[in-house]
Coordinates of C-alpha atoms in Angstrom, one line a residue:
X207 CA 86.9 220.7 31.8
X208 CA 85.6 218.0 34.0
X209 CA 81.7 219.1 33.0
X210 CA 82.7 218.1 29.5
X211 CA 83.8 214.7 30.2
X212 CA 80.4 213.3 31.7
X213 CA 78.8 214.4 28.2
X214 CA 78.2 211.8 25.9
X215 CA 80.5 211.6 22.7
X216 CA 79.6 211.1 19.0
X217 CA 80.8 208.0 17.5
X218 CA 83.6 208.1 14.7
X219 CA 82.2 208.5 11.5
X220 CA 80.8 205.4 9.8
X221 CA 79.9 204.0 13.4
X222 CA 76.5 204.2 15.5
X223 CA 77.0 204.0 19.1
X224 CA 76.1 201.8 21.9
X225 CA 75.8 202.7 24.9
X226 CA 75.1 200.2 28.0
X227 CA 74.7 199.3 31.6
X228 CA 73.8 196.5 34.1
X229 CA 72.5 197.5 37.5
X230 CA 73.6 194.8 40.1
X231 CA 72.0 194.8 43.4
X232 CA 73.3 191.1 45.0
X233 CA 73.3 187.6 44.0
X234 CA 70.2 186.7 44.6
X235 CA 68.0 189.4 42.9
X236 CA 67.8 189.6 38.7
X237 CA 69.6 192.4 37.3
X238 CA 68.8 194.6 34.9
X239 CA 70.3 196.0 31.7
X240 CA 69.7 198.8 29.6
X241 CA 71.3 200.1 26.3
X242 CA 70.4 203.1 23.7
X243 CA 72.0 203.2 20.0
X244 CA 72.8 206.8 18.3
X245 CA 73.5 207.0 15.0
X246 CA 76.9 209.5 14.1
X247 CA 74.8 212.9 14.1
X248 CA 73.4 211.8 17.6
X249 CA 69.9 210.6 16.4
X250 CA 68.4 208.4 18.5
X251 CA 67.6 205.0 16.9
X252 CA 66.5 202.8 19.4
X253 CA 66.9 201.3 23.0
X254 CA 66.2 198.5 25.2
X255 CA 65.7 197.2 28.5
X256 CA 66.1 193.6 29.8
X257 CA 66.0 191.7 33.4
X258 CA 68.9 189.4 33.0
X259 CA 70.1 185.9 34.9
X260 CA 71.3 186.7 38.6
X261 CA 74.7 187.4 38.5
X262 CA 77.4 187.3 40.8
X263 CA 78.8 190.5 40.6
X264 CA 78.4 193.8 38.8
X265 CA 80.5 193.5 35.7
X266 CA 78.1 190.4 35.1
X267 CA 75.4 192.4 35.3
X268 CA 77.0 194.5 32.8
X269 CA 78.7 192.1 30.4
X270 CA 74.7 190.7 30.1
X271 CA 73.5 193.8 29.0
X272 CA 76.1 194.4 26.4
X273 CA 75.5 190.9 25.1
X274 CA 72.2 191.4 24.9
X275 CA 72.8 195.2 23.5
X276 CA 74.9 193.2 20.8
X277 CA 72.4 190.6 20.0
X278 CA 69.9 193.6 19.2
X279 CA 71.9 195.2 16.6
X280 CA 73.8 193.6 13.8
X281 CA 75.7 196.7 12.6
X282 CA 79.2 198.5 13.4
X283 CA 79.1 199.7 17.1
X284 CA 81.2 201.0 20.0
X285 CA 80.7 199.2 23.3
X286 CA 82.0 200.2 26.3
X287 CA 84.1 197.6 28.6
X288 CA 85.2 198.5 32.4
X289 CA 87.3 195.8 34.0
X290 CA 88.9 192.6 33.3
X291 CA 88.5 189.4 36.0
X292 CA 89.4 185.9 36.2
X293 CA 85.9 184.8 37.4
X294 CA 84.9 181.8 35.2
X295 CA 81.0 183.4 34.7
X296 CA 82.8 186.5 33.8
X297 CA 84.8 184.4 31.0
X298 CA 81.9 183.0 29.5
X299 CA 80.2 185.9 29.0
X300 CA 83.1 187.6 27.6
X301 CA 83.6 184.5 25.4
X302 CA 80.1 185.0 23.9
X303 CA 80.5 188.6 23.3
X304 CA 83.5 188.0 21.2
X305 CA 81.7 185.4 19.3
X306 CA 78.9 188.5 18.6
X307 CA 81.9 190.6 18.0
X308 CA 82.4 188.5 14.6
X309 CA 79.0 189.8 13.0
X310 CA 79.7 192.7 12.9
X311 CA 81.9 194.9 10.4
X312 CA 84.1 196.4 12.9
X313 CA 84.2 196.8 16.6
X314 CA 85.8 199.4 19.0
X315 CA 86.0 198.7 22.9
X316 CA 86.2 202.3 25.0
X317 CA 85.9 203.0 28.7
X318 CA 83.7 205.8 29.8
X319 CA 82.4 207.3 33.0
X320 CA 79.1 206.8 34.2
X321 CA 78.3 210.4 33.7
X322 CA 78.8 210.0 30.2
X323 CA 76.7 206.9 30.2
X324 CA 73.3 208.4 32.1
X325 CA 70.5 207.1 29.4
X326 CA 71.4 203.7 29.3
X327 CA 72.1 204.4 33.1
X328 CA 68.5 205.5 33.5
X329 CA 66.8 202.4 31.3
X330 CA 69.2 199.8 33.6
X331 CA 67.7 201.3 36.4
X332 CA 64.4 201.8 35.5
X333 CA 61.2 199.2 36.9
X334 CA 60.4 196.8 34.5
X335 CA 56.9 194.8 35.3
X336 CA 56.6 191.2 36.2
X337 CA 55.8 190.6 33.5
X338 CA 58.1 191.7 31.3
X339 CA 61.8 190.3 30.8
X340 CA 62.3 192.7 27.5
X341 CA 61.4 196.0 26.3
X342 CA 62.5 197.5 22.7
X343 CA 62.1 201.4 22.3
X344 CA 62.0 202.4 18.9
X345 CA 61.0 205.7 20.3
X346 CA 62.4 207.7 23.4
X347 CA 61.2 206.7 26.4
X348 CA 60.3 209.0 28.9
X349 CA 62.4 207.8 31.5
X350 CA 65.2 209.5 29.6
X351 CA 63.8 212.0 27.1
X352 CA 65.5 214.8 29.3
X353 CA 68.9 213.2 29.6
X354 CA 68.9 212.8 25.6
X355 CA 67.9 215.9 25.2
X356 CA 71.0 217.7 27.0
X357 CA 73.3 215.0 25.6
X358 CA 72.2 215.9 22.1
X359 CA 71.9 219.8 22.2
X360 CA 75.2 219.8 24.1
X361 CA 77.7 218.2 22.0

């Protein structure tokens, strides 16, 4: 049913997973990113928020925060790729993701729809302070403790 494709999906077993997203206003504004890391039962185990570089479009945007995502945790995860482009920013990015790619044990690329993808959704989105360029969440923050809850109690 089409309810049961914007839920979020375990990872295989032997993987944690690693969902992200970039919010991308225009050119001329930072973007933001924001990722959160289950293990394969569904247990939260941590999430972050960053304000990132202005990028040109949205993948940008959304290739920063998988970077970043990536840079955060040296361990077997699935990230989740949209779209392909020629744009030379976008190649550099991709370029240093596939250099993260090498640290880690094993890596599996998957599309998914944003309604599959609301908490990092939620943290990308979310106000960061002036202040702040980088948050870590070793606990759930409240901005999404209701969106993890029905993604864990439903699958």
């Amino acid at each position: 049913s089409r309810q049961q494709q914007n839920k979020w999906k375990r990872p295989p077993e032997g993987f944690v997973k690693c969902n992200y997203d970039g919010s991308f206003h225009n050119m001329t504004t930072a973007a933001q990113g924001g990722w959160i890391v289950h293990e394969q039962m569904g247990s939260f185990l941590g999430a972050g928020q960053i304000k990132t570089s202005k990028p040109h479009n949205a993948l940008e945007s959304e290739l920063q925060a998988l970077l970043v995502s990536m840079m955060n945790y040296n361990i077997n995860v699935i990230k989740l790729v949209t779209r392909q482009t020629k744009n030379i920013d976008v190649l550099n990015w991709l370029r240093d993701i596939w250099r993260w790619e090498e640290k880690f044990n094993s890596v599996i690329h998957l599309w998914t729809n944003r309604g599959s993808n609301t908490c990092a959704g939620l943290l990308a989105k979310q106000e960061m302070t002036e202040q702040n360029s980088y948050t870590y969440h070793c606990c759930i923050p409240v901005v999404i403790s209701s969106a993890i809850t029905n993604d864990y109690f439903d699958h």
